[in-house]
Amino acid sequence: MRERIHNVPYRLVALAFILLACGAVAAQDLRLITFGGASLEGNYYVIAKAVCRKINALKRDDLRCSPEATPGSLYNLHAMQKGELDFALVQSDWQRAAAEGTGPFSGKGPMTGLRSVISLYQEALTFAARRDSGIRSLEDLQGKILDIGHSSSGRRGTTQRLINALNFPPGYLEYRELIGGALVNGLCDGTVDATMTVFGHPNVTIAKVLRDCDLVLVPVTGPKVDAFLNENADYSSFVIAAGTYPGMTGPVKTFSVAATLVARDDIPQDIVALFVRTLLANYEELREDLPVLPAGDPLARRSDGLTAPLHPGAVAVFEESGG
């Protein structure tokens, strides 16, 4: 009896080593794909999570997809440059900056390993203010507190470019860097008077804060904005249509970028093709959760805002789709 009792642990240990060895072999054949979104509350993360769920539902032994919550576009691009993300969703203005080595990427030069995959929808610079702040135009920002977002977010970079073009004098207004729930709370409790975000519309978060915090959408217009758009091919005039949100009786003019999917150039062609096919095959289902995705054929807008060369995996899918 004693011999059996003492031998059990050694047999278990031996079995564990065998199982670990088998697992190690399997792990060597498994590729984990990281897909950078943005904040948990944002559309980018919803898309990354949905696509990864579909990929993982295929139950392939050699592939798993992991959606990653991140601070946003700029973080995603820098993380890809360091090999920490395989796919990511990014604003088209920052895709251009990375591909051409300008702006925040000027120190390292062009990101030669960046590849475009597909363009998904338009995102508008969305200027929202507390109704009681009295802000109804850009000129009303004097003496106010404006949220511009985290330094690694795409919307922070876009907002900063606009503010620089407006050439406000020093001390004209105060800035805050809020994200997620902190931004919603800040708008509701008056910590900030207004925010500039980059969203596709309609947007669940914007709808909620407009309702709960008594906000108004403010037009982004004027001679300096016109000059800014004329000097920057990254941006296009955009109108948030009347009725997009309850109580919104008139259209709101602003400008937009494109939400784009990118990948590293060393991601195998078959994996990129699988991601594009999965996204296209489940597009209508995605639209049920994300009405920001436009109706119609997503391939009709596939190249909007793409600066980096197309990944061969995306090219293969487009060609087989007749495009």
PDB file of C-alpha atoms in Angstrom:
ATOM      1  CA  MET A   1       0.000   0.000   0.000  1.00  0.00           C
ATOM      2  CA  ARG A   2       2.793   2.406   0.931  1.00  0.00           C
ATOM      3  CA  GLU A   3       4.533   1.732  -2.398  1.00  0.00           C
ATOM      4  CA  ARG A   4       1.361   2.569  -4.337  1.00  0.00           C
ATOM      5  CA  ILE A   5       0.782   5.767  -2.360  1.00  0.00           C
ATOM      6  CA  HIS A   6       4.327   6.976  -2.905  1.00  0.00           C
ATOM      7  CA  ASN A   7       4.329   6.058  -6.577  1.00  0.00           C
ATOM      8  CA  VAL A   8       1.153   7.978  -7.474  1.00  0.00           C
ATOM      9  CA  PRO A   9       2.771  11.434  -7.432  1.00  0.00           C
ATOM     10  CA  TYR A  10       5.682  10.296  -9.594  1.00  0.00           C
ATOM     11  CA  ARG A  11       3.305   8.789 -12.142  1.00  0.00           C
ATOM     12  CA  LEU A  12       1.280  12.027 -12.184  1.00  0.00           C
ATOM     13  CA  VAL A  13       4.422  14.060 -12.638  1.00  0.00           C
ATOM     14  CA  ALA A  14       5.520  11.852 -15.529  1.00  0.00           C
ATOM     15  CA  LEU A  15       2.083  12.155 -17.127  1.00  0.00           C
ATOM     16  CA  ALA A  16       2.177  15.928 -16.676  1.00  0.00           C
ATOM     17  CA  PHE A  17       5.515  16.154 -18.473  1.00  0.00           C
ATOM     18  CA  ILE A  18       4.120  14.127 -21.374  1.00  0.00           C
ATOM     19  CA  LEU A  19       1.049  16.362 -21.620  1.00  0.00           C
ATOM     20  CA  LEU A  20       3.161  19.495 -21.398  1.00  0.00           C
ATOM     21  CA  ALA A  21       5.427  18.202 -24.139  1.00  0.00           C
ATOM     22  CA  CYS A  22       2.423  17.533 -26.383  1.00  0.00           C
ATOM     23  CA  GLY A  23       1.013  20.938 -25.554  1.00  0.00           C
ATOM     24  CA  ALA A  24       4.329  22.583 -26.399  1.00  0.00           C
ATOM     25  CA  VAL A  25       4.303  20.988 -29.817  1.00  0.00           C
ATOM     26  CA  ALA A  26       0.714  22.168 -30.384  1.00  0.00           C
ATOM     27  CA  ALA A  27       1.549  25.645 -29.135  1.00  0.00           C
ATOM     28  CA  GLN A  28       4.349  25.902 -31.669  1.00  0.00           C
ATOM     29  CA  ASP A  29       1.774  25.439 -34.440  1.00  0.00           C
ATOM     30  CA  LEU A  30      -0.697  27.974 -33.016  1.00  0.00           C
ATOM     31  CA  ARG A  31      -0.544  31.547 -34.267  1.00  0.00           C
ATOM     32  CA  LEU A  32      -2.114  34.222 -32.083  1.00  0.00           C
ATOM     33  CA  ILE A  33      -3.244  37.232 -34.110  1.00  0.00           C
ATOM     34  CA  THR A  34      -3.597  40.503 -32.206  1.00  0.00           C
ATOM     35  CA  PHE A  35      -6.196  42.954 -33.496  1.00  0.00           C
ATOM     36  CA  GLY A  36      -5.927  46.500 -32.125  1.00  0.00           C
ATOM     37  CA  GLY A  37      -9.160  48.401 -31.610  1.00  0.00           C
ATOM     38  CA  ALA A  38      -9.472  51.422 -29.331  1.00  0.00           C
ATOM     39  CA  SER A  39     -11.381  51.970 -26.075  1.00  0.00           C
ATOM     40  CA  LEU A  40     -13.857  49.332 -24.913  1.00  0.00           C
ATOM     41  CA  GLU A  41     -16.712  51.784 -25.507  1.00  0.00           C
ATOM     42  CA  GLY A  42     -15.713  52.598 -29.090  1.00  0.00           C
ATOM     43  CA  ASN A  43     -16.671  51.248 -32.511  1.00  0.00           C
ATOM     44  CA  TYR A  44     -13.120  50.070 -33.279  1.00  0.00           C
ATOM     45  CA  TYR A  45     -13.096  47.620 -30.399  1.00  0.00           C
ATOM     46  CA  VAL A  46     -16.595  46.361 -31.261  1.00  0.00           C
ATOM     47  CA  ILE A  47     -15.415  45.578 -34.802  1.00  0.00           C
ATOM     48  CA  ALA A  48     -12.184  43.915 -33.635  1.00  0.00           C
ATOM     49  CA  LYS A  49     -14.104  41.810 -31.122  1.00  0.00           C
ATOM     50  CA  ALA A  50     -16.749  40.776 -33.656  1.00  0.00           C
ATOM     51  CA  VAL A  51     -14.241  39.789 -36.348  1.00  0.00           C
ATOM     52  CA  CYS A  52     -12.104  37.851 -33.853  1.00  0.00           C
ATOM     53  CA  ARG A  53     -15.210  36.039 -32.590  1.00  0.00           C
ATOM     54  CA  LYS A  54     -15.985  34.904 -36.143  1.00  0.00           C
ATOM     55  CA  ILE A  55     -12.394  33.850 -36.779  1.00  0.00           C
ATOM     56  CA  ASN A  56     -12.232  31.857 -33.541  1.00  0.00           C
ATOM     57  CA  ALA A  57     -15.595  30.219 -34.303  1.00  0.00           C
ATOM     58  CA  LEU A  58     -13.875  28.504 -37.239  1.00  0.00           C
ATOM     59  CA  LYS A  59     -12.092  26.413 -34.578  1.00  0.00           C
ATOM     60  CA  ARG A  60      -8.845  26.240 -36.493  1.00  0.00           C
ATOM     61  CA  ASP A  61      -6.097  24.512 -34.520  1.00  0.00           C
ATOM     62  CA  ASP A  62      -3.454  26.836 -35.936  1.00  0.00           C
ATOM     63  CA  LEU A  63      -5.052  30.258 -35.432  1.00  0.00           C
ATOM     64  CA  ARG A  64      -6.559  32.376 -32.665  1.00  0.00           C
ATOM     65  CA  CYS A  65      -7.565  36.032 -32.809  1.00  0.00           C
ATOM     66  CA  SER A  66      -7.352  38.382 -29.839  1.00  0.00           C
ATOM     67  CA  PRO A  67      -9.126  41.782 -29.879  1.00  0.00           C
ATOM     68  CA  GLU A  68      -7.069  44.355 -28.000  1.00  0.00           C
ATOM     69  CA  ALA A  69      -8.434  47.465 -26.262  1.00  0.00           C
ATOM     70  CA  THR A  70      -5.993  50.341 -26.832  1.00  0.00           C
ATOM     71  CA  PRO A  71      -5.816  54.138 -26.479  1.00  0.00           C
ATOM     72  CA  GLY A  72      -6.466  54.541 -30.224  1.00  0.00           C
ATOM     73  CA  SER A  73      -5.000  55.039 -33.693  1.00  0.00           C
ATOM     74  CA  LEU A  74      -1.608  56.504 -32.852  1.00  0.00           C
ATOM     75  CA  TYR A  75      -0.954  53.841 -30.228  1.00  0.00           C
ATOM     76  CA  ASN A  76      -2.023  51.124 -32.678  1.00  0.00           C
ATOM     77  CA  LEU A  77       0.362  52.306 -35.373  1.00  0.00           C
ATOM     78  CA  HIS A  78       3.330  52.599 -33.016  1.00  0.00           C
ATOM     79  CA  ALA A  79       2.511  49.145 -31.595  1.00  0.00           C
ATOM     80  CA  MET A  80       2.441  47.680 -35.107  1.00  0.00           C
ATOM     81  CA  GLN A  81       5.776  49.305 -35.829  1.00  0.00           C
ATOM     82  CA  LYS A  82       7.189  47.462 -32.798  1.00  0.00           C
ATOM     83  CA  GLY A  83       5.566  44.165 -33.810  1.00  0.00           C
ATOM     84  CA  GLU A  84       3.100  44.202 -30.903  1.00  0.00           C
ATOM     85  CA  LEU A  85      -0.065  44.255 -33.058  1.00  0.00           C
ATOM     86  CA  ASP A  86      -0.772  42.347 -36.269  1.00  0.00           C
ATOM     87  CA  PHE A  87      -3.941  44.132 -37.415  1.00  0.00           C
ATOM     88  CA  ALA A  88      -5.425  47.434 -36.287  1.00  0.00           C
ATOM     89  CA  LEU A  89      -8.135  49.940 -37.035  1.00  0.00           C
ATOM     90  CA  VAL A  90      -6.822  53.469 -37.526  1.00  0.00           C
ATOM     91  CA  GLN A  91      -7.995  56.837 -38.770  1.00  0.00           C
ATOM     92  CA  SER A  92      -6.991  57.514 -42.362  1.00  0.00           C
ATOM     93  CA  ASP A  93      -5.165  60.758 -41.517  1.00  0.00           C
ATOM     94  CA  TRP A  94      -2.837  58.876 -39.185  1.00  0.00           C
ATOM     95  CA  GLN A  95      -2.430  56.011 -41.634  1.00  0.00           C
ATOM     96  CA  ARG A  96      -1.080  58.601 -44.079  1.00  0.00           C
ATOM     97  CA  ALA A  97       1.242  60.103 -41.479  1.00  0.00           C
ATOM     98  CA  ALA A  98       2.677  56.672 -40.656  1.00  0.00           C
ATOM     99  CA  ALA A  99       3.052  55.628 -44.304  1.00  0.00           C
ATOM    100  CA  GLU A 100       4.756  58.901 -45.252  1.00  0.00           C
ATOM    101  CA  GLY A 101       6.742  59.402 -42.043  1.00  0.00           C
ATOM    102  CA  THR A 102       5.235  62.767 -41.133  1.00  0.00           C
ATOM    103  CA  GLY A 103       3.865  64.299 -37.943  1.00  0.00           C
ATOM    104  CA  PRO A 104       4.370  61.985 -34.940  1.00  0.00           C
ATOM    105  CA  PHE A 105       6.197  59.490 -37.195  1.00  0.00           C
ATOM    106  CA  SER A 106       8.748  61.940 -38.603  1.00  0.00           C
ATOM    107  CA  GLY A 107      11.444  60.867 -36.145  1.00  0.00           C
ATOM    108  CA  LYS A 108      11.648  57.315 -37.524  1.00  0.00           C
ATOM    109  CA  GLY A 109      10.681  58.004 -41.117  1.00  0.00           C
ATOM    110  CA  PRO A 110       8.023  56.202 -43.178  1.00  0.00           C
ATOM    111  CA  MET A 111       6.539  53.014 -41.718  1.00  0.00           C
ATOM    112  CA  THR A 112       7.531  50.809 -44.647  1.00  0.00           C
ATOM    113  CA  GLY A 113       6.013  47.668 -43.105  1.00  0.00           C
ATOM    114  CA  LEU A 114       2.494  49.120 -43.008  1.00  0.00           C
ATOM    115  CA  ARG A 115      -0.105  47.702 -45.388  1.00  0.00           C
ATOM    116  CA  SER A 116      -3.685  48.792 -46.097  1.00  0.00           C
ATOM    117  CA  VAL A 117      -6.427  46.186 -45.954  1.00  0.00           C
ATOM    118  CA  ILE A 118      -9.825  47.879 -46.368  1.00  0.00           C
ATOM    119  CA  SER A 119     -11.674  51.116 -45.625  1.00  0.00           C
ATOM    120  CA  LEU A 120     -14.888  50.744 -43.630  1.00  0.00           C
ATOM    121  CA  TYR A 121     -16.773  53.988 -42.956  1.00  0.00           C
ATOM    122  CA  GLN A 122     -16.476  57.746 -42.509  1.00  0.00           C
ATOM    123  CA  GLU A 123     -15.787  59.243 -39.069  1.00  0.00           C
ATOM    124  CA  ALA A 124     -16.687  62.854 -38.342  1.00  0.00           C
ATOM    125  CA  LEU A 125     -14.938  65.272 -36.039  1.00  0.00           C
ATOM    126  CA  THR A 126     -17.747  65.667 -33.536  1.00  0.00           C
ATOM    127  CA  PHE A 127     -17.821  68.841 -31.456  1.00  0.00           C
ATOM    128  CA  ALA A 128     -20.244  68.418 -28.534  1.00  0.00           C
ATOM    129  CA  ALA A 129     -20.820  71.013 -25.803  1.00  0.00           C
ATOM    130  CA  ARG A 130     -22.917  71.333 -22.683  1.00  0.00           C
ATOM    131  CA  ARG A 131     -26.054  73.267 -23.525  1.00  0.00           C
ATOM    132  CA  ASP A 132     -25.517  75.576 -20.535  1.00  0.00           C
ATOM    133  CA  SER A 133     -21.945  76.405 -21.643  1.00  0.00           C
ATOM    134  CA  GLY A 134     -23.194  78.795 -24.327  1.00  0.00           C
ATOM    135  CA  ILE A 135     -20.878  77.197 -26.908  1.00  0.00           C
ATOM    136  CA  ARG A 136     -22.533  77.271 -30.329  1.00  0.00           C
ATOM    137  CA  SER A 137     -19.475  77.827 -32.535  1.00  0.00           C
ATOM    138  CA  LEU A 138     -15.678  77.502 -32.425  1.00  0.00           C
ATOM    139  CA  GLU A 139     -15.444  81.193 -31.533  1.00  0.00           C
ATOM    140  CA  ASP A 140     -17.326  80.522 -28.289  1.00  0.00           C
ATOM    141  CA  LEU A 141     -14.484  78.415 -26.867  1.00  0.00           C
ATOM    142  CA  GLN A 142     -12.741  81.383 -25.275  1.00  0.00           C
ATOM    143  CA  GLY A 143     -12.404  80.830 -21.528  1.00  0.00           C
ATOM    144  CA  LYS A 144     -13.898  77.325 -21.747  1.00  0.00           C
ATOM    145  CA  ILE A 145     -12.561  73.865 -20.869  1.00  0.00           C
ATOM    146  CA  LEU A 146     -12.251  71.508 -23.856  1.00  0.00           C
ATOM    147  CA  ASP A 147     -11.539  67.777 -23.747  1.00  0.00           C
ATOM    148  CA  ILE A 148      -9.192  66.694 -26.557  1.00  0.00           C
ATOM    149  CA  GLY A 149      -8.448  63.094 -25.572  1.00  0.00           C
ATOM    150  CA  HIS A 150      -5.457  60.925 -24.747  1.00  0.00           C
ATOM    151  CA  SER A 151      -2.162  61.744 -26.457  1.00  0.00           C
ATOM    152  CA  SER A 152      -2.068  58.265 -28.080  1.00  0.00           C
ATOM    153  CA  SER A 153      -5.528  58.562 -29.594  1.00  0.00           C
ATOM    154  CA  GLY A 154      -6.228  59.465 -33.203  1.00  0.00           C
ATOM    155  CA  ARG A 155      -8.885  61.992 -32.245  1.00  0.00           C
ATOM    156  CA  ARG A 156      -6.352  63.866 -30.094  1.00  0.00           C
ATOM    157  CA  GLY A 157      -4.040  64.215 -33.068  1.00  0.00           C
ATOM    158  CA  THR A 158      -6.843  65.317 -35.395  1.00  0.00           C
ATOM    159  CA  THR A 159      -8.205  67.794 -32.861  1.00  0.00           C
ATOM    160  CA  GLN A 160      -4.735  69.196 -32.254  1.00  0.00           C
ATOM    161  CA  ARG A 161      -4.225  69.775 -35.982  1.00  0.00           C
ATOM    162  CA  LEU A 162      -7.494  71.692 -36.162  1.00  0.00           C
ATOM    163  CA  ILE A 163      -6.730  73.775 -33.065  1.00  0.00           C
ATOM    164  CA  ASN A 164      -3.294  74.640 -34.434  1.00  0.00           C
ATOM    165  CA  ALA A 165      -4.959  75.835 -37.658  1.00  0.00           C
ATOM    166  CA  LEU A 166      -7.424  77.965 -35.677  1.00  0.00           C
ATOM    167  CA  ASN A 167      -4.404  79.715 -34.141  1.00  0.00           C
ATOM    168  CA  PHE A 168      -5.965  80.492 -30.784  1.00  0.00           C
ATOM    169  CA  PRO A 169      -3.787  82.815 -28.671  1.00  0.00           C
ATOM    170  CA  PRO A 170      -2.120  81.419 -25.515  1.00  0.00           C
ATOM    171  CA  GLY A 171      -4.581  81.032 -22.646  1.00  0.00           C
ATOM    172  CA  TYR A 172      -7.604  81.267 -24.951  1.00  0.00           C
ATOM    173  CA  LEU A 173      -9.039  78.064 -23.453  1.00  0.00           C
ATOM    174  CA  GLU A 174      -8.089  75.156 -21.176  1.00  0.00           C
ATOM    175  CA  TYR A 175      -7.588  71.550 -22.239  1.00  0.00           C
ATOM    176  CA  ARG A 176      -8.300  68.195 -20.603  1.00  0.00           C
ATOM    177  CA  GLU A 177      -7.345  64.664 -21.643  1.00  0.00           C
ATOM    178  CA  LEU A 178     -10.300  62.412 -20.852  1.00  0.00           C
ATOM    179  CA  ILE A 179     -11.251  58.988 -22.212  1.00  0.00           C
ATOM    180  CA  GLY A 180     -14.114  56.525 -21.840  1.00  0.00           C
ATOM    181  CA  GLY A 181     -16.210  56.846 -18.716  1.00  0.00           C
ATOM    182  CA  ALA A 182     -14.157  59.780 -17.457  1.00  0.00           C
ATOM    183  CA  LEU A 183     -15.177  61.782 -20.528  1.00  0.00           C
ATOM    184  CA  VAL A 184     -18.860  60.991 -20.089  1.00  0.00           C
ATOM    185  CA  ASN A 185     -18.687  61.877 -16.391  1.00  0.00           C
ATOM    186  CA  GLY A 186     -16.769  65.064 -17.135  1.00  0.00           C
ATOM    187  CA  LEU A 187     -19.407  66.253 -19.590  1.00  0.00           C
ATOM    188  CA  CYS A 188     -22.252  65.371 -17.246  1.00  0.00           C
ATOM    189  CA  ASP A 189     -20.830  66.953 -14.092  1.00  0.00           C
ATOM    190  CA  GLY A 190     -19.394  70.057 -15.774  1.00  0.00           C
ATOM    191  CA  THR A 191     -15.692  69.215 -15.362  1.00  0.00           C
ATOM    192  CA  VAL A 192     -15.391  70.091 -19.054  1.00  0.00           C
ATOM    193  CA  ASP A 193     -17.567  72.354 -21.181  1.00  0.00           C
ATOM    194  CA  ALA A 194     -17.084  70.552 -24.470  1.00  0.00           C
ATOM    195  CA  THR A 195     -15.289  67.734 -26.254  1.00  0.00           C
ATOM    196  CA  MET A 196     -13.972  67.008 -29.734  1.00  0.00           C
ATOM    197  CA  THR A 197     -14.119  63.354 -30.703  1.00  0.00           C
ATOM    198  CA  VAL A 198     -13.911  61.431 -33.971  1.00  0.00           C
ATOM    199  CA  PHE A 199     -16.915  59.155 -34.429  1.00  0.00           C
ATOM    200  CA  GLY A 200     -18.937  57.453 -37.094  1.00  0.00           C
ATOM    201  CA  HIS A 201     -22.616  58.315 -36.867  1.00  0.00           C
ATOM    202  CA  PRO A 202     -25.020  57.245 -35.498  1.00  0.00           C
ATOM    203  CA  ASN A 203     -23.060  56.449 -32.338  1.00  0.00           C
ATOM    204  CA  VAL A 204     -24.441  54.908 -29.140  1.00  0.00           C
ATOM    205  CA  THR A 205     -22.079  56.824 -26.832  1.00  0.00           C
ATOM    206  CA  ILE A 206     -22.897  60.196 -28.396  1.00  0.00           C
ATOM    207  CA  ALA A 207     -26.616  59.412 -28.242  1.00  0.00           C
ATOM    208  CA  LYS A 208     -26.327  58.621 -24.541  1.00  0.00           C
ATOM    209  CA  VAL A 209     -24.397  61.738 -23.526  1.00  0.00           C
ATOM    210  CA  LEU A 210     -26.558  64.012 -25.678  1.00  0.00           C
ATOM    211  CA  ARG A 211     -29.559  62.690 -23.780  1.00  0.00           C
ATOM    212  CA  ASP A 212     -28.163  62.278 -20.264  1.00  0.00           C
ATOM    213  CA  CYS A 213     -25.892  65.326 -20.096  1.00  0.00           C
ATOM    214  CA  ASP A 214     -27.966  67.802 -22.125  1.00  0.00           C
ATOM    215  CA  LEU A 215     -25.405  68.424 -24.852  1.00  0.00           C
ATOM    216  CA  VAL A 216     -25.623  70.046 -28.253  1.00  0.00           C
ATOM    217  CA  LEU A 217     -23.652  69.242 -31.398  1.00  0.00           C
ATOM    218  CA  VAL A 218     -21.724  72.295 -32.581  1.00  0.00           C
ATOM    219  CA  PRO A 219     -20.786  72.944 -36.236  1.00  0.00           C
ATOM    220  CA  VAL A 220     -17.118  72.982 -37.161  1.00  0.00           C
ATOM    221  CA  THR A 221     -17.180  75.746 -39.747  1.00  0.00           C
ATOM    222  CA  GLY A 222     -15.672  79.106 -40.680  1.00  0.00           C
ATOM    223  CA  PRO A 223     -12.999  80.602 -42.948  1.00  0.00           C
ATOM    224  CA  LYS A 224     -10.126  79.052 -40.966  1.00  0.00           C
ATOM    225  CA  VAL A 225     -11.758  75.620 -41.136  1.00  0.00           C
ATOM    226  CA  ASP A 226     -12.242  76.029 -44.891  1.00  0.00           C
ATOM    227  CA  ALA A 227      -8.560  76.906 -45.282  1.00  0.00           C
ATOM    228  CA  PHE A 228      -7.608  73.931 -43.095  1.00  0.00           C
ATOM    229  CA  LEU A 229      -9.609  71.534 -45.281  1.00  0.00           C
ATOM    230  CA  ASN A 230      -8.191  73.014 -48.482  1.00  0.00           C
ATOM    231  CA  GLU A 231      -4.654  72.459 -47.201  1.00  0.00           C
ATOM    232  CA  ASN A 232      -5.203  68.895 -45.920  1.00  0.00           C
ATOM    233  CA  ALA A 233      -6.234  66.149 -48.332  1.00  0.00           C
ATOM    234  CA  ASP A 234      -6.839  63.847 -45.348  1.00  0.00           C
ATOM    235  CA  TYR A 235     -10.142  65.549 -44.552  1.00  0.00           C
ATOM    236  CA  SER A 236     -13.451  65.907 -46.367  1.00  0.00           C
ATOM    237  CA  SER A 237     -16.483  68.060 -45.602  1.00  0.00           C
ATOM    238  CA  PHE A 238     -19.154  66.091 -43.793  1.00  0.00           C
ATOM    239  CA  VAL A 239     -22.684  66.683 -42.530  1.00  0.00           C
ATOM    240  CA  ILE A 240     -24.226  64.912 -39.544  1.00  0.00           C
ATOM    241  CA  ALA A 241     -27.786  64.684 -40.824  1.00  0.00           C
ATOM    242  CA  ALA A 242     -30.752  66.210 -39.024  1.00  0.00           C
ATOM    243  CA  GLY A 243     -32.591  63.593 -37.000  1.00  0.00           C
ATOM    244  CA  THR A 244     -29.507  61.421 -36.473  1.00  0.00           C
ATOM    245  CA  TYR A 245     -30.201  61.812 -32.741  1.00  0.00           C
ATOM    246  CA  PRO A 246     -33.424  62.648 -30.875  1.00  0.00           C
ATOM    247  CA  GLY A 247     -33.994  66.387 -30.688  1.00  0.00           C
ATOM    248  CA  MET A 248     -31.483  67.131 -33.457  1.00  0.00           C
ATOM    249  CA  THR A 249     -33.617  69.362 -35.670  1.00  0.00           C
ATOM    250  CA  GLY A 250     -30.993  70.574 -38.139  1.00  0.00           C
ATOM    251  CA  PRO A 251     -27.854  69.285 -39.906  1.00  0.00           C
ATOM    252  CA  VAL A 252     -24.433  69.878 -38.346  1.00  0.00           C
ATOM    253  CA  LYS A 253     -21.510  70.652 -40.656  1.00  0.00           C
ATOM    254  CA  THR A 254     -18.037  69.345 -39.853  1.00  0.00           C
ATOM    255  CA  PHE A 255     -15.341  67.218 -41.583  1.00  0.00           C
ATOM    256  CA  SER A 256     -14.419  63.551 -41.652  1.00  0.00           C
ATOM    257  CA  VAL A 257     -11.720  60.923 -42.006  1.00  0.00           C
ATOM    258  CA  ALA A 258     -12.076  57.222 -42.883  1.00  0.00           C
ATOM    259  CA  ALA A 259     -11.879  54.303 -40.475  1.00  0.00           C
ATOM    260  CA  THR A 260      -9.352  51.938 -42.059  1.00  0.00           C
ATOM    261  CA  LEU A 261      -8.093  48.441 -41.361  1.00  0.00           C
ATOM    262  CA  VAL A 262      -4.332  47.945 -41.668  1.00  0.00           C
ATOM    263  CA  ALA A 263      -1.908  45.059 -41.186  1.00  0.00           C
ATOM    264  CA  ARG A 264       1.829  44.501 -41.043  1.00  0.00           C
ATOM    265  CA  ASP A 265       3.483  43.427 -44.278  1.00  0.00           C
ATOM    266  CA  ASP A 266       4.832  40.230 -42.672  1.00  0.00           C
ATOM    267  CA  ILE A 267       1.376  38.851 -41.908  1.00  0.00           C
ATOM    268  CA  PRO A 268       0.881  35.917 -44.325  1.00  0.00           C
ATOM    269  CA  GLN A 269      -1.335  36.534 -47.330  1.00  0.00           C
ATOM    270  CA  ASP A 270      -3.735  33.715 -46.444  1.00  0.00           C
ATOM    271  CA  ILE A 271      -4.377  35.151 -42.963  1.00  0.00           C
ATOM    272  CA  VAL A 272      -5.104  38.641 -44.289  1.00  0.00           C
ATOM    273  CA  ALA A 273      -7.379  37.152 -46.947  1.00  0.00           C
ATOM    274  CA  LEU A 274      -9.214  35.166 -44.257  1.00  0.00           C
ATOM    275  CA  PHE A 275      -9.816  38.331 -42.223  1.00  0.00           C
ATOM    276  CA  VAL A 276     -11.133  40.254 -45.219  1.00  0.00           C
ATOM    277  CA  ARG A 277     -13.410  37.400 -46.290  1.00  0.00           C
ATOM    278  CA  THR A 278     -14.702  37.038 -42.725  1.00  0.00           C
ATOM    279  CA  LEU A 279     -15.452  40.736 -42.460  1.00  0.00           C
ATOM    280  CA  LEU A 280     -17.236  40.823 -45.824  1.00  0.00           C
ATOM    281  CA  ALA A 281     -19.194  37.606 -45.217  1.00  0.00           C
ATOM    282  CA  ASN A 282     -20.506  38.916 -41.895  1.00  0.00           C
ATOM    283  CA  TYR A 283     -20.936  42.547 -42.906  1.00  0.00           C
ATOM    284  CA  GLU A 284     -24.726  42.682 -42.576  1.00  0.00           C
ATOM    285  CA  GLU A 285     -24.574  41.009 -39.180  1.00  0.00           C
ATOM    286  CA  LEU A 286     -21.953  43.536 -38.093  1.00  0.00           C
ATOM    287  CA  ARG A 287     -24.237  46.355 -39.233  1.00  0.00           C
ATOM    288  CA  GLU A 288     -26.903  45.167 -36.782  1.00  0.00           C
ATOM    289  CA  ASP A 289     -24.545  45.962 -33.897  1.00  0.00           C
ATOM    290  CA  LEU A 290     -22.817  48.857 -35.652  1.00  0.00           C
ATOM    291  CA  PRO A 291     -25.220  51.006 -37.677  1.00  0.00           C
ATOM    292  CA  VAL A 292     -22.228  53.281 -38.317  1.00  0.00           C
ATOM    293  CA  LEU A 293     -21.288  50.837 -41.089  1.00  0.00           C
ATOM    294  CA  PRO A 294     -22.970  52.135 -44.275  1.00  0.00           C
ATOM    295  CA  ALA A 295     -25.539  50.113 -46.169  1.00  0.00           C
ATOM    296  CA  GLY A 296     -24.669  48.695 -49.556  1.00  0.00           C
ATOM    297  CA  ASP A 297     -21.605  46.969 -50.913  1.00  0.00           C
ATOM    298  CA  PRO A 298     -18.619  47.547 -48.569  1.00  0.00           C
ATOM    299  CA  LEU A 299     -16.261  46.999 -51.505  1.00  0.00           C
ATOM    300  CA  ALA A 300     -17.593  50.166 -53.121  1.00  0.00           C
ATOM    301  CA  ARG A 301     -15.718  52.189 -50.477  1.00  0.00           C
ATOM    302  CA  ARG A 302     -12.832  49.826 -49.947  1.00  0.00           C
ATOM    303  CA  SER A 303     -10.057  52.280 -50.913  1.00  0.00           C
ATOM    304  CA  ASP A 304     -11.294  55.471 -49.201  1.00  0.00           C
ATOM    305  CA  GLY A 305      -8.456  57.029 -47.227  1.00  0.00           C
ATOM    306  CA  LEU A 306      -5.926  54.264 -47.930  1.00  0.00           C
ATOM    307  CA  THR A 307      -2.355  55.541 -48.295  1.00  0.00           C
ATOM    308  CA  ALA A 308      -0.181  52.533 -47.448  1.00  0.00           C
ATOM    309  CA  PRO A 309       0.169  49.904 -50.209  1.00  0.00           C
ATOM    310  CA  LEU A 310      -2.535  47.239 -50.244  1.00  0.00           C
ATOM    311  CA  HIS A 311      -1.611  43.944 -48.605  1.00  0.00           C
ATOM    312  CA  PRO A 312      -1.489  41.107 -51.185  1.00  0.00           C
ATOM    313  CA  GLY A 313      -4.057  39.202 -49.110  1.00  0.00           C
ATOM    314  CA  ALA A 314      -6.549  42.027 -49.543  1.00  0.00           C
ATOM    315  CA  VAL A 315      -5.743  42.318 -53.255  1.00  0.00           C
ATOM    316  CA  ALA A 316      -6.488  38.591 -53.704  1.00  0.00           C
ATOM    317  CA  VAL A 317      -9.945  38.912 -52.123  1.00  0.00           C
ATOM    318  CA  PHE A 318     -10.798  42.030 -54.120  1.00  0.00           C
ATOM    319  CA  GLU A 319      -9.785  40.320 -57.360  1.00  0.00           C
ATOM    320  CA  GLU A 320     -11.809  37.200 -56.637  1.00  0.00           C
ATOM    321  CA  SER A 321     -14.767  39.470 -55.804  1.00  0.00           C
ATOM    322  CA  GLY A 322     -14.528  40.998 -59.265  1.00  0.00           C
ATOM    323  CA  GLY A 323     -13.000  44.296 -58.178  1.00  0.00           C
TER     324      GLY A 323
END
